[in-house]
XYZ file of N, CA and C in Angstrom:
414
model
N 58.492 88.103 63.260
C 58.539 87.317 62.047
C 57.196 86.625 61.860
N 56.548 86.926 60.779
C 55.249 86.335 60.477
C 55.442 84.918 59.948
N 54.513 84.065 60.336
C 54.545 82.676 59.902
C 53.693 82.542 58.646
N 54.301 82.071 57.552
C 53.502 81.885 56.344
C 52.899 80.473 56.321
N 52.041 80.241 55.365
C 51.292 78.981 55.284
C 52.218 77.770 55.219
N 53.192 77.793 54.324
C 54.077 76.642 54.145
C 54.893 76.350 55.394
N 55.339 77.402 56.050
C 56.128 77.206 57.267
C 55.259 76.599 58.374
N 54.025 77.096 58.524
C 53.114 76.550 59.529
C 52.839 75.080 59.252
N 52.523 74.736 58.006
C 52.208 73.355 57.662
C 53.431 72.460 57.855
N 54.610 72.974 57.550
C 55.838 72.196 57.755
C 56.090 71.941 59.238
N 55.950 72.986 60.047
C 56.160 72.844 61.490
C 55.161 71.845 62.080
N 53.894 71.971 61.711
C 52.873 71.047 62.221
C 53.131 69.616 61.763
N 53.544 69.443 60.522
C 53.832 68.100 60.010
C 54.992 67.476 60.764
N 56.073 68.230 60.943
C 57.241 67.727 61.675
C 56.865 67.412 63.118
N 56.094 68.291 63.748
C 55.679 68.066 65.141
C 54.810 66.813 65.257
N 53.909 66.612 64.309
C 53.043 65.422 64.345
C 53.852 64.148 64.107
N 54.764 64.179 63.151
C 55.604 63.003 62.894
C 56.436 62.685 64.134
N 57.020 63.711 64.740
C 57.810 63.499 65.959
C 56.922 62.969 67.084
N 55.736 63.535 67.228
C 54.817 63.098 68.277
C 54.368 61.666 68.094
N 53.978 61.300 66.878
C 53.567 59.927 66.607
C 54.740 58.959 66.785
N 55.935 59.381 66.387
C 57.121 58.536 66.561
C 57.397 58.300 68.046
N 57.351 59.381 68.832
C 57.602 59.244 70.270
C 56.518 58.397 70.933
N 55.290 58.571 70.536
C 54.196 57.774 71.085
C 54.396 56.299 70.741
N 54.789 56.017 69.509
C 55.049 54.634 69.096
C 56.182 54.025 69.917
N 57.271 54.756 70.060
C 58.412 54.269 70.850
C 57.985 54.015 72.284
N 57.233 54.944 72.851
C 56.788 54.805 74.239
C 55.869 53.605 74.418
N 54.985 53.386 73.466
C 54.032 52.282 73.597
C 54.669 50.928 73.302
N 55.578 50.858 72.355
C 56.199 49.573 72.032
C 57.236 49.162 73.067
N 57.797 50.107 73.777
C 58.759 49.784 74.836
C 58.082 49.644 76.189
N 56.733 49.721 76.184
C 55.955 49.583 77.417
C 56.449 50.510 78.526
N 56.720 51.758 78.159
C 57.140 52.724 79.162
C 55.951 53.059 80.048
N 56.180 53.086 81.321
C 55.135 53.408 82.274
C 55.612 54.552 83.140
N 54.781 54.934 84.081
C 55.153 56.031 84.969
C 56.403 55.683 85.775
N 56.555 54.421 86.133
C 57.697 54.029 86.959
C 58.982 53.885 86.155
N 58.860 53.551 84.869
C 60.075 53.425 84.050
C 59.915 54.197 82.745
N 59.946 55.511 82.857
C 59.790 56.348 81.676
C 61.109 57.021 81.333
N 61.191 57.465 80.100
C 62.369 58.181 79.639
C 62.056 59.661 79.725
N 62.894 60.389 80.440
C 62.666 61.823 80.576
C 63.259 62.556 79.388
N 62.415 63.200 78.619
C 62.882 64.000 77.496
C 62.679 65.482 77.771
N 62.035 65.798 78.879
C 61.762 67.186 79.221
C 63.044 67.835 79.753
N 63.529 68.819 79.033
C 64.747 69.516 79.427
C 64.572 70.231 80.761
N 63.408 70.830 80.968
C 63.150 71.553 82.220
C 63.222 70.592 83.403
N 62.554 69.444 83.295
C 62.564 68.473 84.391
C 63.952 67.875 84.580
N 64.644 67.632 83.489
C 65.984 67.053 83.576
C 66.962 67.995 84.281
N 66.881 69.282 83.974
C 67.814 70.261 84.544
C 67.414 70.687 85.951
N 66.113 70.941 86.177
C 65.673 71.505 87.455
C 65.030 70.487 88.395
N 64.703 69.302 87.866
C 63.969 68.275 88.615
C 62.551 68.735 88.969
N 62.054 69.736 88.227
C 60.695 70.246 88.393
C 59.968 70.009 87.071
N 58.798 69.362 87.109
C 58.089 69.100 85.853
C 57.569 70.379 85.209
N 57.561 70.401 83.896
C 56.995 71.536 83.169
C 55.482 71.359 83.065
N 54.745 72.365 82.605
C 53.291 72.219 82.506
C 52.835 71.082 81.594
N 53.649 70.699 80.620
C 53.225 69.637 79.705
C 53.790 68.267 80.063
N 54.547 68.165 81.138
C 55.058 66.856 81.557
C 53.885 65.912 81.814
N 53.995 64.724 81.288
C 52.935 63.734 81.441
C 52.001 63.657 80.246
N 52.219 64.507 79.240
C 51.335 64.503 78.069
C 51.379 63.168 77.329
N 52.564 62.583 77.201
C 52.681 61.285 76.526
C 51.909 60.226 77.294
N 52.092 60.186 78.604
C 51.364 59.200 79.420
C 49.865 59.443 79.357
N 49.471 60.709 79.270
C 48.060 61.044 79.151
C 47.485 60.488 77.847
N 48.194 60.684 76.747
C 47.734 60.176 75.457
C 47.738 58.649 75.455
N 48.745 58.037 76.064
C 48.789 56.582 76.152
C 47.583 56.061 76.928
N 47.196 56.753 77.984
C 46.005 56.363 78.742
C 44.757 56.460 77.877
N 44.681 57.512 77.065
C 43.528 57.667 76.166
C 43.443 56.518 75.178
N 44.582 56.089 74.633
C 44.571 54.992 73.656
C 44.117 53.685 74.289
N 44.240 53.576 75.602
C 43.804 52.374 76.322
C 42.382 52.524 76.851
N 41.754 53.677 76.557
C 40.380 53.897 76.989
C 40.238 54.464 78.385
N 41.346 54.793 79.022
C 41.311 55.351 80.382
C 41.294 56.878 80.300
N 40.128 57.435 80.006
C 40.014 58.872 79.787
C 40.116 59.673 81.084
N 39.631 59.125 82.179
C 39.759 59.804 83.477
C 41.221 59.787 83.921
N 41.882 58.651 83.736
C 43.309 58.560 84.061
C 44.132 59.532 83.237
N 43.764 59.664 81.960
C 44.468 60.608 81.081
C 44.312 62.032 81.590
N 43.123 62.364 82.039
C 42.866 63.703 82.582
C 43.652 63.924 83.873
N 43.751 62.889 84.687
C 44.501 63.001 85.945
C 46.001 63.128 85.723
N 46.520 62.463 84.686
C 47.961 62.567 84.416
C 48.296 63.979 83.961
N 47.613 64.455 82.921
C 47.815 65.824 82.458
C 46.726 66.189 81.453
N 45.876 67.158 81.795
C 44.807 67.568 80.879
C 45.327 68.119 79.549
N 46.547 68.618 79.523
C 47.127 69.139 78.282
C 47.257 68.027 77.248
N 47.308 66.782 77.696
C 47.366 65.644 76.783
C 46.181 65.613 75.837
N 45.010 66.050 76.312
C 43.830 66.103 75.443
C 44.026 67.106 74.309
N 44.623 68.234 74.607
C 44.875 69.251 73.577
C 45.889 68.725 72.567
N 46.953 68.107 73.074
C 47.985 67.545 72.198
C 47.380 66.459 71.304
N 46.568 65.580 71.883
C 45.938 64.506 71.101
C 45.030 65.076 70.020
N 44.266 66.091 70.361
C 43.370 66.708 69.388
C 44.159 67.303 68.219
N 45.238 67.991 68.532
C 46.083 68.582 67.480
C 46.714 67.478 66.627
N 47.199 66.419 67.290
C 47.842 65.328 66.551
C 46.856 64.584 65.645
N 45.591 64.567 66.019
C 44.580 63.912 65.180
C 44.107 64.818 64.048
N 43.885 66.087 64.363
C 43.293 67.002 63.381
C 44.288 67.577 62.379
N 45.470 67.949 62.838
C 46.414 68.667 61.983
C 46.787 67.911 60.704
N 47.194 66.640 60.780
C 47.579 65.966 59.527
C 46.429 65.880 58.521
N 45.233 65.584 59.013
C 44.075 65.486 58.115
C 43.779 66.846 57.493
N 43.789 67.881 58.320
C 43.489 69.228 57.853
C 44.517 69.699 56.822
N 45.788 69.401 57.088
C 46.853 69.796 56.153
C 46.657 69.106 54.806
N 46.411 67.807 54.829
C 46.222 67.052 53.580
C 45.014 67.581 52.805
N 43.912 67.815 53.499
C 42.715 68.341 52.830
C 43.013 69.712 52.218
N 43.684 70.583 52.969
C 44.036 71.898 52.437
C 44.932 71.788 51.197
N 45.903 70.901 51.245
C 46.804 70.747 50.102
C 46.078 70.196 48.881
N 45.220 69.208 49.092
C 44.469 68.623 47.976
C 43.489 69.637 47.390
N 42.771 70.331 48.260
C 41.751 71.279 47.813
C 42.338 72.653 47.456
N 43.639 72.823 47.705
C 44.328 74.096 47.462
C 43.658 75.239 48.235
N 43.373 74.958 49.502
C 42.767 75.934 50.406
C 43.771 76.377 51.460
N 43.365 77.345 52.237
C 44.175 77.843 53.352
C 43.375 77.835 54.650
N 42.438 76.915 54.803
C 41.546 76.977 55.962
C 42.289 76.813 57.282
N 43.261 75.912 57.333
C 44.037 75.740 58.562
C 44.844 76.998 58.866
N 45.480 77.532 57.855
C 46.280 78.739 58.044
C 45.408 79.918 58.474
N 44.248 80.071 57.855
C 43.334 81.155 58.230
C 42.834 80.988 59.659
N 42.518 79.758 60.044
C 42.076 79.488 61.415
C 43.193 79.785 62.400
N 44.420 79.397 62.049
C 45.582 79.692 62.896
C 45.731 81.205 63.106
N 45.618 81.972 62.028
C 45.757 83.421 62.136
C 44.661 84.024 63.009
N 43.426 83.548 62.856
C 42.325 84.045 63.690
C 42.542 83.697 65.157
N 42.985 82.470 65.418
C 43.237 82.045 66.805
C 44.389 82.842 67.424
N 45.416 83.091 66.635
C 46.555 83.864 67.120
C 46.112 85.279 67.508
N 45.295 85.907 66.667
C 44.773 87.236 66.951
C 43.909 87.218 68.208
N 43.059 86.221 68.312
C 42.166 86.093 69.463
C 42.945 85.880 70.757
N 43.958 85.032 70.703
C 44.718 84.704 71.914
C 45.664 85.818 72.357
N 45.839 86.823 71.539
C 46.641 87.983 71.939
C 45.843 88.940 72.807
N 44.539 88.784 72.814
C 43.686 89.639 73.640
C 43.787 89.206 75.102
N 43.995 90.168 76.002
C 44.099 89.829 77.426
C 42.882 89.078 77.969
N 41.719 89.338 77.401
C 40.498 88.662 77.851
C 40.631 87.144 77.731
N 41.340 86.675 76.726
C 41.540 85.241 76.518
C 42.906 84.789 77.012
N 43.923 85.615 76.817
C 45.287 85.219 77.154
C 45.479 85.026 78.655
N 44.976 85.936 79.456
C 45.197 85.864 80.910
C 44.578 84.602 81.518
N 43.298 84.290 81.242
C 42.757 83.047 81.804
C 43.505 81.792 81.329
N 43.933 81.766 80.058
C 44.664 80.607 79.559
C 46.023 80.464 80.225
N 46.709 81.575 80.427
C 47.996 81.539 81.125
C 47.790 81.069 82.563
N 46.728 81.542 83.212
C 46.426 81.099 84.573
C 46.138 79.595 84.619
N 45.432 79.070 83.630
C 45.176 77.628 83.573
C 46.474 76.831 83.422
N 47.384 77.324 82.606
C 48.673 76.649 82.435
C 49.451 76.680 83.744
N 49.433 77.812 84.437
C 50.137 77.922 85.724
C 49.521 76.981 86.759
N 48.190 76.920 86.799
C 47.507 76.003 87.726
C 47.884 74.561 87.398
N 47.921 74.212 86.112
C 48.321 72.864 85.703
C 49.762 72.582 86.119
N 50.621 73.583 85.990
C 52.021 73.426 86.373
C 52.131 73.164 87.876
N 51.417 73.943 88.664
C 51.419 73.746 90.120
C 50.900 72.353 90.454
N 49.846 71.922 89.765
C 49.291 70.598 89.988
C 50.310 69.502 89.644
N 51.037 69.672 88.525
C 52.082 68.711 88.152
C 53.151 68.618 89.239
N 53.538 69.750 89.777
C 54.559 69.770 90.831
C 54.010 69.117 92.090
N 52.770 69.459 92.457
C 52.169 68.932 93.696
C 52.001 67.414 93.652
N 51.672 66.858 92.494
C 51.478 65.413 92.423
C 52.777 64.670 92.132
N 53.885 65.413 92.055
C 55.197 64.802 91.901
C 55.398 64.123 90.557
N 54.877 64.727 89.519
C 54.955 64.154 88.182
C 56.375 64.007 87.705
């Protein structure tokens, strides 16, 4: 099933709203590593953290200026933060300018990431991050 422009923009908008909402809830309730709410289904069911476990804490560390701490919690947090910052702005600009630049970039990235030359190293990085999350008891 191919993803069209409107569906991509809707999914990204919903994901960003959910992400910002969860970040707000986490920050206003002063959730920390010792008293956090587990929303990860994988960790809840298996007691093993997923590769993205700790992303919220990583972003929270970034908002406090602790960039090294954010990297230590979970480097994937940087990718999530970048998407959460860029996507809403890009979507609004595309809608106002009646362009498809985000959608075109998404299609190019999707094509590129299907190539084993790029896909295999990225999958290996995710697996290494997952092992690291498990080893540090995230």
